[in-house]
Amino acid sequence: MEHYKTRSVDHPQRQQPRRPAPAARPVGGVPAQGGGGRPRPAPARRLPRPRLTGLGGGLFACVAMALAAGITWLLFDGSLFAYGLLFLPVAAATALWVRPADLITAPISAPIAFATGVWPISGGSGGFGAELMGIVSALSLHAGWLYGGTLVSALIVVVRKAVLISRRRLPRRTA
């Protein structure tokens, strides 16, 4: 079987000139050479900005809430109040860290993560029916935390989407 070349022999591949690597920034804003120049400002430290997919955001929230349930069980004897308090930052972090293309998944995954984590501390004992009734009771009695975290997540998503839309429209107005 023959393999056809995509380039002709008459036009050899052009090589672009190599650019020198950027110089490393000095620590603390002090010039590396000591050459009398003005010191450069140190780069500002920012929080990490992970970009989770929709599935990754849901998995992050579920794992974080399972860990929150474990912490609540160990430190606060399974207090659903403490669990609800831990749910709010997890819902906010999920909404902040999900990719812009998957923003809609953050408010959907928040209640799923709440239900996932509430199972170990729900207080059901016995068989399957008792466990299920414990989960349903915990979800209904602490629906305020569930709605609050979902609302926080939804508000963050709406604000992020509005900012994305305004950034897309801004260049069109100035042009």
Short mmCIF file of C-alpha atoms in Angstrom, two decimals:
data_model
loop_
_atom_site.label_atom_id
_atom_site.label_comp_id
_atom_site.label_asym_id
_atom_site.label_seq_id
_atom_site.Cartn_x
_atom_site.Cartn_y
_atom_site.Cartn_z
CA MET A 1 0.00 0.00 0.00
CA GLU A 2 1.41 3.40 -0.94
CA HIS A 3 1.62 6.35 1.41
CA TYR A 4 1.15 9.73 -0.19
CA LYS A 5 3.07 12.74 1.02
CA THR A 6 1.14 15.86 1.86
CA ARG A 7 4.02 18.23 1.13
CA SER A 8 5.82 18.58 -2.14
CA VAL A 9 9.56 18.10 -2.29
CA ASP A 10 10.01 21.53 -3.90
CA HIS A 11 8.88 23.37 -0.75
CA PRO A 12 10.78 22.16 2.28
CA GLN A 13 9.19 22.63 5.67
CA ARG A 14 9.82 26.08 7.07
CA GLN A 15 11.20 26.16 10.53
CA GLN A 16 10.27 29.02 12.78
CA PRO A 17 13.08 30.65 14.71
CA ARG A 18 13.30 29.55 18.32
CA ARG A 19 12.40 32.13 20.90
CA PRO A 20 14.53 32.41 24.00
CA ALA A 21 12.91 31.17 27.18
CA PRO A 22 11.51 33.95 29.38
CA ALA A 23 13.77 34.96 32.22
CA ALA A 24 12.78 33.74 35.65
CA ARG A 25 11.22 36.36 37.85
CA PRO A 26 13.19 37.13 40.97
CA VAL A 27 11.73 36.24 44.34
CA GLY A 28 10.45 39.19 46.34
CA GLY A 29 10.70 41.69 43.50
CA VAL A 30 14.49 42.16 43.77
CA PRO A 31 16.37 42.27 40.46
CA ALA A 32 18.42 39.16 39.79
CA GLN A 33 21.42 41.03 38.32
CA GLY A 34 21.57 43.80 40.89
CA GLY A 35 21.94 46.14 37.94
CA GLY A 36 20.47 49.29 39.44
CA GLY A 37 17.10 48.91 37.71
CA ARG A 38 13.80 49.29 39.45
CA PRO A 39 12.70 46.16 41.29
CA ARG A 40 9.92 44.25 39.61
CA PRO A 41 6.76 43.74 41.60
CA ALA A 42 6.27 40.23 42.89
CA PRO A 43 3.50 38.33 41.11
CA ALA A 44 0.23 38.34 43.02
CA ARG A 45 -0.74 35.03 44.56
CA ARG A 46 -4.12 33.79 43.47
CA LEU A 47 -6.22 30.87 44.53
CA PRO A 48 -6.01 27.85 42.27
CA ARG A 49 -8.67 27.87 39.60
CA PRO A 50 -9.40 24.27 38.77
CA ARG A 51 -11.82 23.72 35.93
CA LEU A 52 -13.97 20.71 36.63
CA THR A 53 -16.23 19.09 34.10
CA GLY A 54 -19.86 18.57 35.01
CA LEU A 55 -19.17 15.01 36.10
CA GLY A 56 -15.99 16.06 37.90
CA GLY A 57 -17.87 18.77 39.77
CA GLY A 58 -20.51 16.29 40.86
CA LEU A 59 -17.89 13.79 41.98
CA PHE A 60 -15.99 16.52 43.82
CA ALA A 61 -19.14 17.59 45.65
CA CYS A 62 -20.12 14.01 46.55
CA VAL A 63 -16.66 13.12 47.85
CA ALA A 64 -16.38 16.41 49.74
CA MET A 65 -19.76 15.87 51.39
CA ALA A 66 -18.88 12.27 52.29
CA LEU A 67 -15.73 13.62 53.94
CA ALA A 68 -17.80 16.33 55.63
CA ALA A 69 -20.13 13.65 56.96
CA GLY A 70 -17.16 11.74 58.34
CA ILE A 71 -15.77 14.86 59.99
CA THR A 72 -19.20 15.69 61.39
CA TRP A 73 -19.61 12.15 62.71
CA LEU A 74 -16.18 12.19 64.37
CA LEU A 75 -16.11 15.71 65.79
CA PHE A 76 -19.76 16.66 66.29
CA ASP A 77 -21.41 13.29 66.90
CA GLY A 78 -23.24 13.36 63.57
CA SER A 79 -24.81 16.80 63.97
CA LEU A 80 -26.84 17.64 60.88
CA PHE A 81 -26.48 21.33 61.75
CA ALA A 82 -22.69 21.10 61.38
CA TYR A 83 -23.14 19.04 58.24
CA GLY A 84 -25.39 21.74 56.77
CA LEU A 85 -22.82 24.41 57.59
CA LEU A 86 -20.16 22.40 55.78
CA PHE A 87 -22.47 21.96 52.81
CA LEU A 88 -22.60 25.68 51.99
CA PRO A 89 -18.88 26.11 51.13
CA VAL A 90 -18.83 22.83 49.21
CA ALA A 91 -21.77 23.97 47.07
CA ALA A 92 -20.07 27.34 46.51
CA ALA A 93 -16.72 25.76 45.61
CA THR A 94 -18.39 23.41 43.16
CA ALA A 95 -20.13 26.33 41.45
CA LEU A 96 -16.88 28.31 41.32
CA TRP A 97 -14.68 25.51 40.02
CA VAL A 98 -16.87 24.02 37.30
CA ARG A 99 -16.04 24.88 33.69
CA PRO A 100 -18.04 27.61 32.00
CA ALA A 101 -19.49 25.10 29.55
CA ASP A 102 -20.83 22.98 32.43
CA LEU A 103 -22.21 25.70 34.70
CA ILE A 104 -25.71 24.23 34.78
CA THR A 105 -24.45 21.06 36.47
CA ALA A 106 -23.35 22.78 39.69
CA PRO A 107 -26.84 23.50 41.11
CA ILE A 108 -27.93 20.02 40.02
CA SER A 109 -25.06 18.22 41.71
CA ALA A 110 -25.38 20.14 45.00
CA PRO A 111 -28.53 18.38 46.28
CA ILE A 112 -27.23 15.02 45.06
CA ALA A 113 -24.03 15.58 47.06
CA PHE A 114 -26.05 16.60 50.13
CA ALA A 115 -28.06 13.39 49.94
CA THR A 116 -24.92 11.32 49.35
CA GLY A 117 -23.22 12.64 52.44
CA VAL A 118 -26.24 12.63 54.72
CA TRP A 119 -26.59 8.85 54.55
CA PRO A 120 -23.87 7.95 57.11
CA ILE A 121 -25.13 10.45 59.69
CA SER A 122 -28.88 10.15 59.09
CA GLY A 123 -29.46 8.04 62.15
CA GLY A 124 -31.21 5.11 60.52
CA SER A 125 -30.55 1.79 62.23
CA GLY A 126 -31.62 -1.65 61.27
CA GLY A 127 -32.53 -2.84 57.82
CA PHE A 128 -32.89 -1.17 54.48
CA GLY A 129 -36.25 0.39 55.29
CA ALA A 130 -34.95 2.00 58.48
CA GLU A 131 -31.90 3.41 56.66
CA LEU A 132 -34.13 4.81 53.91
CA MET A 133 -36.48 6.39 56.44
CA GLY A 134 -33.50 7.93 58.24
CA ILE A 135 -32.30 9.52 54.98
CA VAL A 136 -35.78 10.79 54.08
CA SER A 137 -36.25 12.21 57.59
CA ALA A 138 -32.84 13.93 57.53
CA LEU A 139 -33.52 15.42 54.10
CA SER A 140 -36.96 16.69 55.08
CA LEU A 141 -35.98 18.05 58.49
CA HIS A 142 -32.90 19.82 57.15
CA ALA A 143 -34.27 20.96 53.81
CA GLY A 144 -33.29 24.54 54.69
CA TRP A 145 -29.60 23.65 54.39
CA LEU A 146 -30.30 21.77 51.20
CA TYR A 147 -32.19 24.68 49.65
CA GLY A 148 -29.67 27.20 50.98
CA GLY A 149 -26.67 25.44 49.47
CA THR A 150 -28.48 24.89 46.19
CA LEU A 151 -29.44 28.57 46.13
CA VAL A 152 -25.83 29.63 46.81
CA SER A 153 -24.67 27.40 43.97
CA ALA A 154 -27.36 28.70 41.61
CA LEU A 155 -26.60 32.35 42.42
CA ILE A 156 -22.89 31.85 41.76
CA VAL A 157 -23.69 30.13 38.47
CA VAL A 158 -26.03 32.97 37.40
CA VAL A 159 -23.41 35.60 38.22
CA ARG A 160 -20.66 33.68 36.41
CA LYS A 161 -22.89 33.25 33.36
CA ALA A 162 -23.77 36.96 33.34
CA VAL A 163 -20.09 37.87 33.51
CA LEU A 164 -19.32 35.49 30.63
CA ILE A 165 -22.10 36.98 28.51
CA SER A 166 -20.99 40.54 29.25
CA ARG A 167 -17.39 39.71 28.32
CA ARG A 168 -18.55 38.30 25.00
CA ARG A 169 -20.69 41.34 24.21
CA LEU A 170 -18.17 43.97 25.35
CA PRO A 171 -15.84 43.74 22.32
CA ARG A 172 -18.79 44.04 19.91
CA ARG A 173 -19.84 47.38 21.41
CA THR A 174 -16.38 48.94 21.21
CA ALA A 175 -15.71 47.82 17.66
#
